PDB file of C-alpha atoms in Angstrom:
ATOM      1  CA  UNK A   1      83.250 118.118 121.054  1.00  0.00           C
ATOM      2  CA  UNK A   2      86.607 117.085 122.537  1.00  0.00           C
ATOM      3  CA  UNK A   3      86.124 113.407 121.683  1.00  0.00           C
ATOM      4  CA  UNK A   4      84.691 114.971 117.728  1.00  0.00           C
ATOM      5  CA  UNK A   5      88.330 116.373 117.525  1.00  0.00           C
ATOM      6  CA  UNK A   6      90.096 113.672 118.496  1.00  0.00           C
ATOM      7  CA  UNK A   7      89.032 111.600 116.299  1.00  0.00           C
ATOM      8  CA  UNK A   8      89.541 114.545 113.551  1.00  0.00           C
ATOM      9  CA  UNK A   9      92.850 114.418 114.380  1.00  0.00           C
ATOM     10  CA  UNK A  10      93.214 110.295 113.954  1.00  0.00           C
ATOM     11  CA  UNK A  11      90.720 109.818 110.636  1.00  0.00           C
ATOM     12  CA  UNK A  12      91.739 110.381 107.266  1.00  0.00           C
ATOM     13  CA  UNK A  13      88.916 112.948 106.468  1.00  0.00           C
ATOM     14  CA  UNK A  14      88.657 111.279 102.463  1.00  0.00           C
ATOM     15  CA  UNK A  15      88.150 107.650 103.284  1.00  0.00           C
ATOM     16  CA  UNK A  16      87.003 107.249 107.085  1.00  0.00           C
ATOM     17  CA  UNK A  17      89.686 105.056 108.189  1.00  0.00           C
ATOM     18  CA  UNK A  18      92.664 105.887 110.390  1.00  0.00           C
ATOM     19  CA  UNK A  19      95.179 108.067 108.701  1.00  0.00           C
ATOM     20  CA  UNK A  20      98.970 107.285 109.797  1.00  0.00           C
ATOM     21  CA  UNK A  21      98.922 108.767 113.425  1.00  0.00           C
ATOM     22  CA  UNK A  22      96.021 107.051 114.077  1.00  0.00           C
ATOM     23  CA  UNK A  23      97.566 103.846 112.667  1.00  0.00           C
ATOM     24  CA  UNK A  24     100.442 104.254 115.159  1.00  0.00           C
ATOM     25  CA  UNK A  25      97.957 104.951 118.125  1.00  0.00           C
ATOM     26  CA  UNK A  26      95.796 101.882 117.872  1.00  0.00           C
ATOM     27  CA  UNK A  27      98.389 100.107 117.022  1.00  0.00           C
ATOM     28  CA  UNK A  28      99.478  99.493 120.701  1.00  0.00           C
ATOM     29  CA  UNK A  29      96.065  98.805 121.703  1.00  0.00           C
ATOM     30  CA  UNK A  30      96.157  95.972 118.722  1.00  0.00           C
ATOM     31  CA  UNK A  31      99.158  94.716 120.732  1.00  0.00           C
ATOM     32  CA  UNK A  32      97.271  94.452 124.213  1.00  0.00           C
ATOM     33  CA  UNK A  33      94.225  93.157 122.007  1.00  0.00           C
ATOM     34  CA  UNK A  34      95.661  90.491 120.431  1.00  0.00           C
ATOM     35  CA  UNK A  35      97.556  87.530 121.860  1.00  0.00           C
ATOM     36  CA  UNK A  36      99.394  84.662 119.847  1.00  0.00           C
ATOM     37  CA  UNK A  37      98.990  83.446 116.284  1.00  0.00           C
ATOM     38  CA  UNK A  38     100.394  85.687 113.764  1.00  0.00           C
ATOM     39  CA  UNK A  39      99.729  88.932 112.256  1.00  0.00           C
ATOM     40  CA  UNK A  40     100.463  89.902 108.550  1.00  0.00           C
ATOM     41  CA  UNK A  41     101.240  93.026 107.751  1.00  0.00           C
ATOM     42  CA  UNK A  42     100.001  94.397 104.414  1.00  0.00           C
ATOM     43  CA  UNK A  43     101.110  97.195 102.104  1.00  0.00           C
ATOM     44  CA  UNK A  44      98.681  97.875  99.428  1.00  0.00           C
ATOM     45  CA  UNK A  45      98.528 101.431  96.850  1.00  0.00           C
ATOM     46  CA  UNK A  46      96.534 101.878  93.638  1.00  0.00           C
ATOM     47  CA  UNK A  47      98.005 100.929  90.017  1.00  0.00           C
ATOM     48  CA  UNK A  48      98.071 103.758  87.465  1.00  0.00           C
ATOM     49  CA  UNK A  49      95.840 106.067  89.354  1.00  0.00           C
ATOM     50  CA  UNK A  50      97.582 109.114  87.413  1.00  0.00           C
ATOM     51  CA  UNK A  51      96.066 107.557  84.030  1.00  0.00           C
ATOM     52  CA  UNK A  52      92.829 106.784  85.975  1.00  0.00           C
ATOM     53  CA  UNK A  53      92.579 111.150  87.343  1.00  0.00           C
ATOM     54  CA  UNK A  54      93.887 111.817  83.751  1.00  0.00           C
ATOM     55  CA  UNK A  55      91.251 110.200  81.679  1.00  0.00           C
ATOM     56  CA  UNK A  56      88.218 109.748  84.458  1.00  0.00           C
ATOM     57  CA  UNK A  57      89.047 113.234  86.746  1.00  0.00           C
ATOM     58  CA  UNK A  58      90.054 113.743  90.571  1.00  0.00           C
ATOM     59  CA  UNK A  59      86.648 112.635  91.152  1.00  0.00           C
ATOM     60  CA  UNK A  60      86.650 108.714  90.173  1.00  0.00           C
ATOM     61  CA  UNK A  61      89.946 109.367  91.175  1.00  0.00           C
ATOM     62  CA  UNK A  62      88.868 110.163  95.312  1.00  0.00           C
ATOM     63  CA  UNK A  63      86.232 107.191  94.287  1.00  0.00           C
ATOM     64  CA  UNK A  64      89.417 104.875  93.643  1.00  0.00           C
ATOM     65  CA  UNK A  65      91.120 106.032  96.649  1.00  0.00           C
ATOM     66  CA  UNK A  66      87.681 105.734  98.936  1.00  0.00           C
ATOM     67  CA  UNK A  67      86.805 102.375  97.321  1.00  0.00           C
ATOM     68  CA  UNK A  68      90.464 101.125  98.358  1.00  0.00           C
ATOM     69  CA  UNK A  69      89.879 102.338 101.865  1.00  0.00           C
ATOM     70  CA  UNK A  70      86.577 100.881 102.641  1.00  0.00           C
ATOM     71  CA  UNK A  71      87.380  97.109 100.885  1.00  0.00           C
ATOM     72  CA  UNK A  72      90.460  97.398 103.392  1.00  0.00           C
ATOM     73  CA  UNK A  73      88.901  98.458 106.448  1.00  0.00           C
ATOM     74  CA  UNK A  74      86.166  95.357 105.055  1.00  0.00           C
ATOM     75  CA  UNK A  75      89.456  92.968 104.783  1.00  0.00           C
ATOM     76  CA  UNK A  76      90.837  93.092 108.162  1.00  0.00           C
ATOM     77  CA  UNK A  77      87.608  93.580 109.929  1.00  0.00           C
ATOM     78  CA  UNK A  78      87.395  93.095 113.909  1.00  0.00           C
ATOM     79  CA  UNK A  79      90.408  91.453 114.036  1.00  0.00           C
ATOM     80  CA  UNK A  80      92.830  94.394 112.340  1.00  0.00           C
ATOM     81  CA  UNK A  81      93.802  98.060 111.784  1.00  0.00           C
ATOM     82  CA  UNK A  82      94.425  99.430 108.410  1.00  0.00           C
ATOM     83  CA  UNK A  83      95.017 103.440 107.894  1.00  0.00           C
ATOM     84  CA  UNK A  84      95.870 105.545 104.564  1.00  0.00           C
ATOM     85  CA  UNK A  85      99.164 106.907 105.121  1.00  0.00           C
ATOM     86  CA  UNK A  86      98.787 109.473 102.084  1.00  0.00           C
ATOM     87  CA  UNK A  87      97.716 109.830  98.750  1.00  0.00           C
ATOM     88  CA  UNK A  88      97.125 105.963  97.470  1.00  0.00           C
ATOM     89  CA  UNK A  89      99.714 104.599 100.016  1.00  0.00           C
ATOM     90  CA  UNK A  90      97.545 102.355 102.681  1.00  0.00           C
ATOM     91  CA  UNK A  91      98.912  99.971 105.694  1.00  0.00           C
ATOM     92  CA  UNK A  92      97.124  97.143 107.632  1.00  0.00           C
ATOM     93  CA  UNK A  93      97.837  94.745 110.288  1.00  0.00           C
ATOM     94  CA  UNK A  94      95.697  91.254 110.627  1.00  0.00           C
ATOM     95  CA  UNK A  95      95.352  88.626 113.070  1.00  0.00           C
ATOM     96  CA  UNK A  96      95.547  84.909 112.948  1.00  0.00           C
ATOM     97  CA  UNK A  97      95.492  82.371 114.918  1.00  0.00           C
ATOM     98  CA  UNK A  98      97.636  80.314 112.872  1.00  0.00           C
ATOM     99  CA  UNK A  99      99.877  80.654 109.960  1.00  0.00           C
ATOM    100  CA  UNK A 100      98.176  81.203 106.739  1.00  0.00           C
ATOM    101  CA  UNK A 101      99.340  79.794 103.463  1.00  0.00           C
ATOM    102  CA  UNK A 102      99.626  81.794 100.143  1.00  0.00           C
ATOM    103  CA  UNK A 103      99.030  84.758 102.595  1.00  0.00           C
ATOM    104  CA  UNK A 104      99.761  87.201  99.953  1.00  0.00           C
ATOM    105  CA  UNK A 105      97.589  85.456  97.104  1.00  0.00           C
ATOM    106  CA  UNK A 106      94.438  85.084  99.290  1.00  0.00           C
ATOM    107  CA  UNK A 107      94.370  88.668 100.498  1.00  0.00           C
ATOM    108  CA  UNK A 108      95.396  90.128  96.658  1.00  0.00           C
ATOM    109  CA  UNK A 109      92.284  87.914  95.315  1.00  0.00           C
ATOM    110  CA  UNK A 110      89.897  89.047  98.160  1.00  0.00           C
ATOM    111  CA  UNK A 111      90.751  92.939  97.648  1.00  0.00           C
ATOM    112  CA  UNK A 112      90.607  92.701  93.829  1.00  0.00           C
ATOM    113  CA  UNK A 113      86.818  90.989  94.751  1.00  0.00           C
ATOM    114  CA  UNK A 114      85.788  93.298  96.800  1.00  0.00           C
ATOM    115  CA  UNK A 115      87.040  96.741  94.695  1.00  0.00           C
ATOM    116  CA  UNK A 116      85.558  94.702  91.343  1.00  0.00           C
ATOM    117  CA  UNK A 117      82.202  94.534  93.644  1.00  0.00           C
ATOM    118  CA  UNK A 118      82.133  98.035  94.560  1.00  0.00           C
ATOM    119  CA  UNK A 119      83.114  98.899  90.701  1.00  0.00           C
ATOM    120  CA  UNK A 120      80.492  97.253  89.453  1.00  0.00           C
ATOM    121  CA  UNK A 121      77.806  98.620  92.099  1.00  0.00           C
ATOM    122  CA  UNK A 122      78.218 101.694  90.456  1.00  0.00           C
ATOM    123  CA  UNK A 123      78.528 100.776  86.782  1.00  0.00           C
ATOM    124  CA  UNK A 124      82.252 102.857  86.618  1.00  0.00           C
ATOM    125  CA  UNK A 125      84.081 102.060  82.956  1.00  0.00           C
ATOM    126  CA  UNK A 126      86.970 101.814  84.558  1.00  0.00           C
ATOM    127  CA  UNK A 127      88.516  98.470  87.058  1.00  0.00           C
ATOM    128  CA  UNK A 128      90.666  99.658  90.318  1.00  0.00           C
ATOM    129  CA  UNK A 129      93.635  98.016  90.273  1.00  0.00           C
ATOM    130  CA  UNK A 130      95.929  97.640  93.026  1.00  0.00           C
ATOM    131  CA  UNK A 131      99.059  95.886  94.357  1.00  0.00           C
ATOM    132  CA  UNK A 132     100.177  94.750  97.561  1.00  0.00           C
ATOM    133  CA  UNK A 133     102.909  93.290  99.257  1.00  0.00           C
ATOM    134  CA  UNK A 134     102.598  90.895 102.759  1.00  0.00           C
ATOM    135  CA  UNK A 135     104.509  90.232 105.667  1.00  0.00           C
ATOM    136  CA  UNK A 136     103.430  87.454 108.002  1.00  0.00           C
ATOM    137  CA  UNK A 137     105.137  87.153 111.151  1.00  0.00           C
ATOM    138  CA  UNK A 138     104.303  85.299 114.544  1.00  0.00           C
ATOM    139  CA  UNK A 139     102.246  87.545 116.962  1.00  0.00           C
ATOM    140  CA  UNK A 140     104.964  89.299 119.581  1.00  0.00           C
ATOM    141  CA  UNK A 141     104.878  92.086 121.677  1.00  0.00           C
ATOM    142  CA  UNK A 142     108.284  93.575 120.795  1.00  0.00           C
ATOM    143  CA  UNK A 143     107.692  93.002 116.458  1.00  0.00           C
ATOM    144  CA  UNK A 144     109.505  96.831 115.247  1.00  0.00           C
ATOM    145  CA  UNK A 145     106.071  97.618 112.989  1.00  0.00           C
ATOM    146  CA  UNK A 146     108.518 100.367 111.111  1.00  0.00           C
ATOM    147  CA  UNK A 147     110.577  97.450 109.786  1.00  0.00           C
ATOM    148  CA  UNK A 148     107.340  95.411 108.944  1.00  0.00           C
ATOM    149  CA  UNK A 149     106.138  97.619 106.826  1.00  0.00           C
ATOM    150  CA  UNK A 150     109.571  98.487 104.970  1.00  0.00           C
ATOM    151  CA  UNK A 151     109.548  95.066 104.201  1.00  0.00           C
ATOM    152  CA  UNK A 152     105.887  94.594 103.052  1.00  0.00           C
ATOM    153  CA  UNK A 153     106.433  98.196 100.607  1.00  0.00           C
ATOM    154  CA  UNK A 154     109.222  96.685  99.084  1.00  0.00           C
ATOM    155  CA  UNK A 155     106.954  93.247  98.481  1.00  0.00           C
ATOM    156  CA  UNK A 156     104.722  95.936  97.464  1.00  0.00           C
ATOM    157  CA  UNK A 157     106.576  97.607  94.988  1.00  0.00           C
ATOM    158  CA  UNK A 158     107.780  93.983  93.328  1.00  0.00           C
ATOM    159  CA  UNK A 159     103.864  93.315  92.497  1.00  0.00           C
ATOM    160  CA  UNK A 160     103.579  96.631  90.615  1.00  0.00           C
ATOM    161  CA  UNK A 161     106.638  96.567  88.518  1.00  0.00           C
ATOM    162  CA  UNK A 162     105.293  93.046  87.874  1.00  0.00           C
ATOM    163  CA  UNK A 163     101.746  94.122  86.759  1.00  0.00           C
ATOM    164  CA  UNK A 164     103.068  97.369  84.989  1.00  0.00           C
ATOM    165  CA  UNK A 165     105.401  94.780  83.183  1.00  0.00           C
ATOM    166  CA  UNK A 166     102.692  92.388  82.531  1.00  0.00           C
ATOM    167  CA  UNK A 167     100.068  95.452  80.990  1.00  0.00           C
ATOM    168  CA  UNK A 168     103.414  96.680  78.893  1.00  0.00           C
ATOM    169  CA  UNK A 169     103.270  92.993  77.500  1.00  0.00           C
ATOM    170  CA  UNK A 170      99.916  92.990  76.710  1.00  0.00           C
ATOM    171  CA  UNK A 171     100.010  96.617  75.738  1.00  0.00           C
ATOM    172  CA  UNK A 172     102.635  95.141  73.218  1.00  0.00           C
ATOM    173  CA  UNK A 173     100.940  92.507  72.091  1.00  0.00           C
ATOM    174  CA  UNK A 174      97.626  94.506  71.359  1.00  0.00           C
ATOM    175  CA  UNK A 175      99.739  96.884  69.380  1.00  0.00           C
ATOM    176  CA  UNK A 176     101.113  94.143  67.613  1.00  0.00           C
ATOM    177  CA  UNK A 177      97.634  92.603  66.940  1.00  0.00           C
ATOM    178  CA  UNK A 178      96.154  95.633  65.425  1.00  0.00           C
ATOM    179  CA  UNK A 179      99.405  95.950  62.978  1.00  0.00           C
ATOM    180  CA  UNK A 180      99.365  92.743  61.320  1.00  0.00           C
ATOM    181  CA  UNK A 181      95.493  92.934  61.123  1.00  0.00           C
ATOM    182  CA  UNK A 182      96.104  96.732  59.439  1.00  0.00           C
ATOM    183  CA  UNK A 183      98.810  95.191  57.064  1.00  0.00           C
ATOM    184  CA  UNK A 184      96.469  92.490  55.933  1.00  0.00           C
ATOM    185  CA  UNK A 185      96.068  92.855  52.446  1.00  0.00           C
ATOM    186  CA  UNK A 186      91.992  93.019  52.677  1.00  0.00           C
ATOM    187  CA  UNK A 187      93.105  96.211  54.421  1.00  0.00           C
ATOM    188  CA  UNK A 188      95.320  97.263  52.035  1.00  0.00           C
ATOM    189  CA  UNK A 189      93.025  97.363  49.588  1.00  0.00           C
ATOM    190  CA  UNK A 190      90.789 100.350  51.519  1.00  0.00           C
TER     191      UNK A 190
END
């Protein structure tokens, strides 16, 4: 029973993984764990996941959320932490042993793989989108994890002003599209 709440106390109860206290406690036994190489430190939340509750309900919106957790906790594997620090907000620290090119671009492609698996595992109409922002640094005993992950939010938050620009484009474009196609003069004629 003890060792049931402990772990209530370290798990977020919606996804399974640690939530941001128990991020902080394992995260010193990561340190003892692993020796050398490097570690990246990711920052990942959900795109538009107010237009995804609005149009879909809380419900595929928890299934966003849970999806997210478990393709993380898949990502880092035996070799990492992640945690959900609240709401859509996640955090996880990897190991290598060496210094991994296009870090950012290789872990972006293998989450949106993994959340377009589990989408289409259960036929939803809708695709989970998500940015992320990466910090690779060589593995140290002393790295200040706080200032890691400032600096991997605000890599973060460039990716999703850069998609939300990019949909507004297309968004634009679309609009555009349907406009000239409605001002076509076989249209006019209707």
């Amino acid at each position: 029973a003890k060792n049931e709440l402990e772990m209530m106390y370290i798990l977020d109860p919606m996804t399974g993984i640690y939530n941001r206290r128990g991020f902080y406690q394992k995260y010193e036994e990561f340190l003892v764990k692993q020796q050398g190489g490097y570690v990246s430190v990711v920052s990942v939340d959900l795109d538009r996941l107010k237009p995804l509750n609005d149009t879909y309900g809380h419900q595929e919106g928890d299934f966003a959320i849970k999806s997210l957790g478990e393709a993380l906790k898949e990502m880092v594997g035996e070799n990492g932490l992640c945690a959900r620090f609240g709401g859509d907000e996640f955090v996880a620290i990897l190991h290598h042993d060496k210094k991994m090119d296009n870090i950012t671009e290789v872990l972006w492609n293998d989450m949106v793989e993994r959340l377009e698996q589990k989408r289409r595992a259960l036929l939803k109409p809708y695709a989970i989108r998500t940015s992320l922002g990466v910090v690779q640094e060589p593995m140290s005993a002393n790295m200040d994890i706080d200032a890691l992950i400032s600096k991997s939010d605000k890599l973060l938050y460039e990716m999703k002003r850069l998609h939300h620009e990019q949909e507004d484009e297309a968004l634009e474009k679309a609009q555009n599209v349907t406009q000239s196609i409605l001002n076509h003069p076989l249209f006019e004629a209707l």
